[in-house]
Short mmCIF file of C-alpha atoms in Angstrom, two decimals:
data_model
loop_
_atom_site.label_atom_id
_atom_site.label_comp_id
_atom_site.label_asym_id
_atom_site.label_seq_id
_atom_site.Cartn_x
_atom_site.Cartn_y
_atom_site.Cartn_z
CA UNK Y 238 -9.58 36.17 -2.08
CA UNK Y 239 -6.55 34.50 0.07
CA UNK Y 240 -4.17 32.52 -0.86
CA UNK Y 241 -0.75 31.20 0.30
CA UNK Y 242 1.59 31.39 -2.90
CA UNK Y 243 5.33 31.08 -3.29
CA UNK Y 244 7.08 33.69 -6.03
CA UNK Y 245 10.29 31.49 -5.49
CA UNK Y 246 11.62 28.44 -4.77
CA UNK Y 247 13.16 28.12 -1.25
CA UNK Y 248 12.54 27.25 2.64
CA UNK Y 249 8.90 27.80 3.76
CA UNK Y 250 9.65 31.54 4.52
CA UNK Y 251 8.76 31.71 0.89
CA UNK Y 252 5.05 31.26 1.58
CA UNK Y 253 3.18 34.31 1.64
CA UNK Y 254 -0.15 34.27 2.86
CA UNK Y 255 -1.83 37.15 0.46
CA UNK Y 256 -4.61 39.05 -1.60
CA UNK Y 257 -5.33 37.25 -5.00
CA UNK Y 258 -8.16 38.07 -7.75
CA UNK Y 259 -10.90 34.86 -7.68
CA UNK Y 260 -9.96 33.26 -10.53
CA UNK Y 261 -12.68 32.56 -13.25
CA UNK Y 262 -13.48 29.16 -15.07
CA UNK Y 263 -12.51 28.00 -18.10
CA UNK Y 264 -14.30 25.51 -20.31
CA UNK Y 265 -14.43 22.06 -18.56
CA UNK Y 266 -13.91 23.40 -15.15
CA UNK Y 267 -15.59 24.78 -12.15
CA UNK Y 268 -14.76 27.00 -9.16
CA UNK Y 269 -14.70 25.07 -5.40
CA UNK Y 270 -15.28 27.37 -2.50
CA UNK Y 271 -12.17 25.74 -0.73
CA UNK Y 272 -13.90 23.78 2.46
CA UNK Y 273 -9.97 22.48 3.16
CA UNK Y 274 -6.83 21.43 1.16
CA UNK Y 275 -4.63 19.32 3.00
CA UNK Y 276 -0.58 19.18 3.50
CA UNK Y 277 0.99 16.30 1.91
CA UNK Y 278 5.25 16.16 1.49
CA UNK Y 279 5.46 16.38 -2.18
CA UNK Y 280 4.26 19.76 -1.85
CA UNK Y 281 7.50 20.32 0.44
CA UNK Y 282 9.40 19.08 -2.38
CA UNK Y 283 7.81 21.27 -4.98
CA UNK Y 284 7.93 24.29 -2.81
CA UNK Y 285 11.84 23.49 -2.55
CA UNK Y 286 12.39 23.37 -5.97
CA UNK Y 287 13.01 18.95 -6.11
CA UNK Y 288 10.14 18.35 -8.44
CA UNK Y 289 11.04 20.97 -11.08
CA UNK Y 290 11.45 17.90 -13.26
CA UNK Y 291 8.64 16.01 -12.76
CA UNK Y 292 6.01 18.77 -11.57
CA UNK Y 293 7.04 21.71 -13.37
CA UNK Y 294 4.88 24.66 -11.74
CA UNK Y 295 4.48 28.41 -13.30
CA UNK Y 296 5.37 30.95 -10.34
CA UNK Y 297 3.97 32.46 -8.30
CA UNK Y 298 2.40 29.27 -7.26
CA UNK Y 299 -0.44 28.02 -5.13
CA UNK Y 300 0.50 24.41 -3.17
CA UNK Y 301 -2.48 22.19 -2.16
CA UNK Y 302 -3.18 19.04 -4.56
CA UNK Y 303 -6.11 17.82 -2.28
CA UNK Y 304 -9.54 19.45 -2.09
CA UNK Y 305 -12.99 19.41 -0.74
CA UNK Y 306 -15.37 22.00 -1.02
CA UNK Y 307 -18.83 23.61 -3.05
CA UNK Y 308 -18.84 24.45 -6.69
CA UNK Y 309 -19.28 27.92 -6.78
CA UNK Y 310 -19.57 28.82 -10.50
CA UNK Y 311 -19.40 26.90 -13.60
CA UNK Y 312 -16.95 27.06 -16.53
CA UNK Y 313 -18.69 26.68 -20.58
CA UNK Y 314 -19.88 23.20 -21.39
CA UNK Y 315 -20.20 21.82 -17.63
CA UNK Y 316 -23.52 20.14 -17.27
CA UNK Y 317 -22.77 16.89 -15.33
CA UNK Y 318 -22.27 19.04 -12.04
CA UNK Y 319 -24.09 21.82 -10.82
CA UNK Y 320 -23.64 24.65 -8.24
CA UNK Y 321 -24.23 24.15 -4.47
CA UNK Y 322 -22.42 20.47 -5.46
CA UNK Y 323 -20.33 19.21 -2.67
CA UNK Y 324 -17.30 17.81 -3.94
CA UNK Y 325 -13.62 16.40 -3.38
CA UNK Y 326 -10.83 15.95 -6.16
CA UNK Y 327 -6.74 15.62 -6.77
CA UNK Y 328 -6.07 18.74 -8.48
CA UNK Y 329 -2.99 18.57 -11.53
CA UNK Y 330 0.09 18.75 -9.86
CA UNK Y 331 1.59 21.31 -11.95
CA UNK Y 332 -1.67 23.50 -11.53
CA UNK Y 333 -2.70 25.87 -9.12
CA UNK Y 334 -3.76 24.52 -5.25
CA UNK Y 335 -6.28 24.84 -3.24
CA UNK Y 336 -4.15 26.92 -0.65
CA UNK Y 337 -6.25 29.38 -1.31
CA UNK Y 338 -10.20 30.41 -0.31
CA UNK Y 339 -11.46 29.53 -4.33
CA UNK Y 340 -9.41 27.17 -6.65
CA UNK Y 341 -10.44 26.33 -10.39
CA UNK Y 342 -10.48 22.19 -11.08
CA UNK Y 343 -11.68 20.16 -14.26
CA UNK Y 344 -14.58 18.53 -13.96
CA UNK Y 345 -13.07 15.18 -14.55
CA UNK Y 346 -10.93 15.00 -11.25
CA UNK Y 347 -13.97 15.53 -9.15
CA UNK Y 348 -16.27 12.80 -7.04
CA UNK Y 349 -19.12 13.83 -5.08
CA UNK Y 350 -17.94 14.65 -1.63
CA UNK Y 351 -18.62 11.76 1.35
CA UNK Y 352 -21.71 12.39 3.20
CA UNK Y 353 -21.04 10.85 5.83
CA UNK Y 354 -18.34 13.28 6.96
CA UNK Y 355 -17.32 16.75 7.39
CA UNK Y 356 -16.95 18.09 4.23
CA UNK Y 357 -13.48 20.03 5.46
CA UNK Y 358 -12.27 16.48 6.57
CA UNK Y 359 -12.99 14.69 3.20
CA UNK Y 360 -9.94 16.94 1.82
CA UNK Y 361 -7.79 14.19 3.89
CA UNK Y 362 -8.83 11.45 1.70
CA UNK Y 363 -8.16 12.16 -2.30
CA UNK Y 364 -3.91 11.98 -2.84
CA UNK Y 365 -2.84 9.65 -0.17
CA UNK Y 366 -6.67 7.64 -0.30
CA UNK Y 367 -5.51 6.77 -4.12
CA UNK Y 368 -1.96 6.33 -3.75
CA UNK Y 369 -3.18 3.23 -1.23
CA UNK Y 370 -5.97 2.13 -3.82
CA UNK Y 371 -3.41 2.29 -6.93
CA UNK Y 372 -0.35 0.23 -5.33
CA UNK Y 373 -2.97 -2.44 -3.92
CA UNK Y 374 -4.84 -3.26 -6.95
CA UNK Y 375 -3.61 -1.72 -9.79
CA UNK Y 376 0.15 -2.45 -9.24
CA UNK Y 377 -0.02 -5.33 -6.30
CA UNK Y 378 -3.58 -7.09 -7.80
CA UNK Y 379 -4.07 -8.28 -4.15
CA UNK Y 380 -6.99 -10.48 -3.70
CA UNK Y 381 -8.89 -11.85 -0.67
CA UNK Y 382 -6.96 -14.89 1.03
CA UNK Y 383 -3.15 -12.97 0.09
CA UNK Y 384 -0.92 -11.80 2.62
CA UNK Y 385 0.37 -8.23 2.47
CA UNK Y 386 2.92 -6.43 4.31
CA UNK Y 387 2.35 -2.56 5.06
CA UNK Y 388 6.29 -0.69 5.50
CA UNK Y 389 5.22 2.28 6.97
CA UNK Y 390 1.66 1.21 7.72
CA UNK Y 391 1.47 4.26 10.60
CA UNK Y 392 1.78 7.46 8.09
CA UNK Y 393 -1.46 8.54 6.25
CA UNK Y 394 -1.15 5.90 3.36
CA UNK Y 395 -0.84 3.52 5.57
CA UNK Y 396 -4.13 4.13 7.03
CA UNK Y 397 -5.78 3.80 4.25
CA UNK Y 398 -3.57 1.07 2.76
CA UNK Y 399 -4.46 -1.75 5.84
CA UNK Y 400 -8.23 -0.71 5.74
CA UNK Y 401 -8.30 -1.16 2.18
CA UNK Y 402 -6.41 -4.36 2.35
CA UNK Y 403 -8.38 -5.91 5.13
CA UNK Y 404 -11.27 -5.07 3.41
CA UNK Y 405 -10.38 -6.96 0.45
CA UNK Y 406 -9.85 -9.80 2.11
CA UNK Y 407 -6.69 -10.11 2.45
CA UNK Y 408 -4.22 -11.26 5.89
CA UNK Y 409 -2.42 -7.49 6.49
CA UNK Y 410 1.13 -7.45 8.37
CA UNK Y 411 1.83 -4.10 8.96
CA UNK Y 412 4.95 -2.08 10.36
CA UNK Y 413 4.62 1.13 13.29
CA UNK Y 414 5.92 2.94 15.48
CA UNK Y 415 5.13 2.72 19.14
CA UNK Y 416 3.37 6.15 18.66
CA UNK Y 417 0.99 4.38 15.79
CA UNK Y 418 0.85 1.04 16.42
CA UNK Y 419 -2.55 1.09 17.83
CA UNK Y 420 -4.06 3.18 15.75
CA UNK Y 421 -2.51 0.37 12.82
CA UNK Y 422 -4.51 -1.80 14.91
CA UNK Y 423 -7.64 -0.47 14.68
CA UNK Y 424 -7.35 0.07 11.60
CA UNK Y 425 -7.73 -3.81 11.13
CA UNK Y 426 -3.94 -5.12 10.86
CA UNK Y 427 -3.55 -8.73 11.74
CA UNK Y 428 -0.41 -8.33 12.67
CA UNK Y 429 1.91 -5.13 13.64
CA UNK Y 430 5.58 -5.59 13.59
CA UNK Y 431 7.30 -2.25 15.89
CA UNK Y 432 10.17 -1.35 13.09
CA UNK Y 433 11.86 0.33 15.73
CA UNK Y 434 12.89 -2.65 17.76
CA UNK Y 435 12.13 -5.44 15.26
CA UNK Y 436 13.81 -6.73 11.75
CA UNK Y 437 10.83 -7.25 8.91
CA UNK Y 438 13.09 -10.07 7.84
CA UNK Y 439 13.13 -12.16 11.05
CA UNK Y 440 9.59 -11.33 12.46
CA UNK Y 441 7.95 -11.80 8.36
CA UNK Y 442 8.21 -16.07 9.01
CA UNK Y 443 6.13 -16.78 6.04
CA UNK Y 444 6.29 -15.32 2.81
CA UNK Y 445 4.00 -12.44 1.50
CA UNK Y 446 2.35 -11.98 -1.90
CA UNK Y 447 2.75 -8.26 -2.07
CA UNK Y 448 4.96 -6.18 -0.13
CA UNK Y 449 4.04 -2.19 -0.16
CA UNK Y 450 6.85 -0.06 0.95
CA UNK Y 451 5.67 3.95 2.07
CA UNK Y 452 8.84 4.43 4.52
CA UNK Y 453 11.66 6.07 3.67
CA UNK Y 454 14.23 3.21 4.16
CA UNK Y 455 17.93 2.75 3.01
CA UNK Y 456 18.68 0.57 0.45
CA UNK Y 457 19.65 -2.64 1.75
CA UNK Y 458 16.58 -2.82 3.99
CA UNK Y 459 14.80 -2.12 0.48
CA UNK Y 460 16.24 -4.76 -1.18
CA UNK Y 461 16.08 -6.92 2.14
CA UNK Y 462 11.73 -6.81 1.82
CA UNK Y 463 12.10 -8.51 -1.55
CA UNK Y 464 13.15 -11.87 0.33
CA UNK Y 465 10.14 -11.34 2.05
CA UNK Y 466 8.07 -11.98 -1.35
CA UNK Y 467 6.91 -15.58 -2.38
CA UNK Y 468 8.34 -16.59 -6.15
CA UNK Y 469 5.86 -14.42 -8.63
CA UNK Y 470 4.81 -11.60 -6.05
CA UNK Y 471 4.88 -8.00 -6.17
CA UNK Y 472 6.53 -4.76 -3.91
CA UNK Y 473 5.40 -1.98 -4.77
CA UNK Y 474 7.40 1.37 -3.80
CA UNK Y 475 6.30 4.94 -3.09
CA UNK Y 476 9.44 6.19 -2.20
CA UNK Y 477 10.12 7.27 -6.31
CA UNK Y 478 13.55 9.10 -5.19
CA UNK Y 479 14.54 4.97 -4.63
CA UNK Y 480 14.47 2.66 -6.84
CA UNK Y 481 11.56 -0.65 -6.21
CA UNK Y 482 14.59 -3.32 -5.97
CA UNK Y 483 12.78 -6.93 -7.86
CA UNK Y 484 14.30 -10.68 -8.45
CA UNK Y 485 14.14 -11.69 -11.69
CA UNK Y 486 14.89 -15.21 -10.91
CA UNK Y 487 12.32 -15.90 -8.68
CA UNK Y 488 9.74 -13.20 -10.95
CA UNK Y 489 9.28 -10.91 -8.34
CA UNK Y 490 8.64 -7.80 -9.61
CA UNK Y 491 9.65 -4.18 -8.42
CA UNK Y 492 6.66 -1.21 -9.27
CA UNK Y 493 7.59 2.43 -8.53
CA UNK Y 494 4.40 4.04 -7.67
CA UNK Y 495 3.60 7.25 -9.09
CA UNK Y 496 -0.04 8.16 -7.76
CA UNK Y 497 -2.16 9.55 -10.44
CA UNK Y 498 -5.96 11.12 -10.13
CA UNK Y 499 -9.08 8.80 -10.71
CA UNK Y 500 -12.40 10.16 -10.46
CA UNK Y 501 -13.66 6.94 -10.75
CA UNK Y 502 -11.66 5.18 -8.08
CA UNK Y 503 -12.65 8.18 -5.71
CA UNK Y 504 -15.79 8.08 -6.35
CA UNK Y 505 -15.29 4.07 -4.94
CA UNK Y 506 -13.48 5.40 -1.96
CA UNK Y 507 -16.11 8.05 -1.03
CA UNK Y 508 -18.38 5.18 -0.67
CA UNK Y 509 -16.39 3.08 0.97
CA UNK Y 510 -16.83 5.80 3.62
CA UNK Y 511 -20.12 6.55 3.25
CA UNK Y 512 -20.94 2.84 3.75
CA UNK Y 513 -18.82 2.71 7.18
CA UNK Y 514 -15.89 0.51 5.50
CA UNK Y 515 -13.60 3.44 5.04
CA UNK Y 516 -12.15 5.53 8.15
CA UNK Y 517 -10.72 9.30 7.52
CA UNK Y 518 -8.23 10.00 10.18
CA UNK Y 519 -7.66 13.60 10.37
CA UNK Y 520 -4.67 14.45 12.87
CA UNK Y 521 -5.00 18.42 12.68
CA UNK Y 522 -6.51 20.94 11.12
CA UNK Y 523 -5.15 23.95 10.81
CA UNK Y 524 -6.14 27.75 9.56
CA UNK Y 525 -4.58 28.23 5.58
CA UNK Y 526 -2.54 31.67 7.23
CA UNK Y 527 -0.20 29.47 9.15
CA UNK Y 528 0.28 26.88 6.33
CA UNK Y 529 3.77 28.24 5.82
CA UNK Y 530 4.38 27.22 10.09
CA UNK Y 531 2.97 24.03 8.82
CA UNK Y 532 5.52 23.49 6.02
CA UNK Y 533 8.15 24.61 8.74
CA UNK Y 534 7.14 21.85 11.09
CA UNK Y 535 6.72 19.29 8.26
CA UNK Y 536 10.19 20.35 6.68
CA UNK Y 537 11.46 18.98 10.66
CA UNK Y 538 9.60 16.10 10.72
CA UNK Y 539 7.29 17.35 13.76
CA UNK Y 540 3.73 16.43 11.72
CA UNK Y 541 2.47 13.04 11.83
CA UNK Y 542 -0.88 12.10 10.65
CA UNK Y 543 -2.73 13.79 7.51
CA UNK Y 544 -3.33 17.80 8.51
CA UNK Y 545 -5.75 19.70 6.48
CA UNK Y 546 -5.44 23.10 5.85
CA UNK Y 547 -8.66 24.83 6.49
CA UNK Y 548 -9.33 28.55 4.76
CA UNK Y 549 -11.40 31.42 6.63
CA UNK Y 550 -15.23 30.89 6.75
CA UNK Y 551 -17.02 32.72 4.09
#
């Protein structure tokens, strides 16, 4: 099969799009036929060597956390899932991607695959879908009738993150770009601050019960969003390599986000979609040979939107 691997750390011109034996499953997992992985920047980082810590990888390694395709073949023991199953999942991190036309996964990261969409384009929905999901409710416990504030609202998270919000209820302030602002808008923000000619701290007039921060902002405009917070409120940060600033005096708490993968709260957001609540915004999509030119773009911050990475047809 293909595959795009790196046999070292480095720039992108490590990738190597190349011949790979199909790998065979293990007990408790299945093979996908890859119907798309998608790019997200961690896998930047781990290609670069920044996550050797965190997300320690055995080379050569396949990138691609996200996936969506068919099970192809079934590992010993797997009877809850069957072949010709459509499915999407967030792979380990420290395992091998779905860069690649076939990828192994354990049964217990997978959700049956939206309907409702093309299966390819459900591959933009599983890391950056939860990483919305898990700072809203797990870590912000936002409730209908609270106000939130989206930093960053117009990057993939984002998307997700006002949907989910205004879903829920809740009033959603969220910061853009010129170049995303509508599409913030559509998404069903109540109110879109443009970050680029606008201070959070003097257009925010009332305070917020949970801020969630996705940009990548310096530290005193970090620490600035936590005046934004009423007395007892939440901000939740995504931006690990920085700290969540908090105020212990007025219990405002500070939550570093670190996403992990729920079947169970994809399986939620796959119906979201499938019931018309739930919007996946795919920007490109792109053939898995030039997913190294992909990493080269993303590495100069000419991708915006979520890209997925689609491999050749069978």
């Amino acid at each position: 099969m293909k595959a795009v691997r790196f046999h070292e750390y480095g720039a992108p011109d490590v990738l190597r799009y190349e011949d790979v034996e199909q790998p065979l499953p293990g007990a408790g997992e299945v093979r996908i036929r890859v119907a798309a992985t998608s790019f997200n920047p961690v896998d930047g980082n781990i290609r670069g060597g920044f996550m050797r810590g965190p997300i320690p990888v055995e080379l050569p390694h396949t990138p691609g956390i996200d996936v969506a395709g068919t099970i192809d073949a079934l590992g010993e023991g797997v009877d809850a899932i069957a072949v010709g199953d459509d499915v999407v999942g967030f792979l380990p991190m420290d395992g091998t991607g779905a860069a690649a036309e076939y990828v192994l996964a354990p049964t217990a990261v997978l959700a049956s695959a939206p309907k409702s969409v093309p299966l390819a384009d459900a591959a933009a929905l599983p890391l950056v879908g939860l990483t919305a999901y898990q700072a809203l409710f797990d870590h912000g416990k936002l409730t209908a009738g609270q106000r939130v504030l989206i930093n960053g609202a117009g990057g993939a998270v984002g998307g997700y993150a006002v949907q989910l919000a205004k879903n829920a209820g809740a009033h959603v302030i969220a910061t853009a770009g010129p170049r995303s602002s509508e599409a913030v808008k559509s998404a069903g923000a109540d109110e879109v601050i443009d970050h680029t000619t606008t201070s959070m701290t003097a257009a925010v007039t009332e305070p917020v019960d949970v801020v969630l921060n996705l940009a990548p902002v310096d530290p005193a405009e970090l620490a600035a969003l936590v005046t934004l917070v009423r007395p007892g409120g939440v901000l939740v940060n995504t931006t690990v390599w920085m700290p969540a600033p908090s105020d212990e005096e007025r219990g405002v708490r500070g939550i570093d986000l670190f996403v992990r993968s729920d079947a169970d709260q994809l399986a939620k957001l796959v119906a979201s979609i499938d019931r018309g609540e739930l919007r996946v915004d795919v920007a490109e999509r792109v053939p898995l040979a030039e997913l190294p030119t992909l990493h080269a773009r993303a590495a100069e911050g000419a991708v915006h939107g979520k890209v997925i990475v689609v491999p050749p047809a069978a």
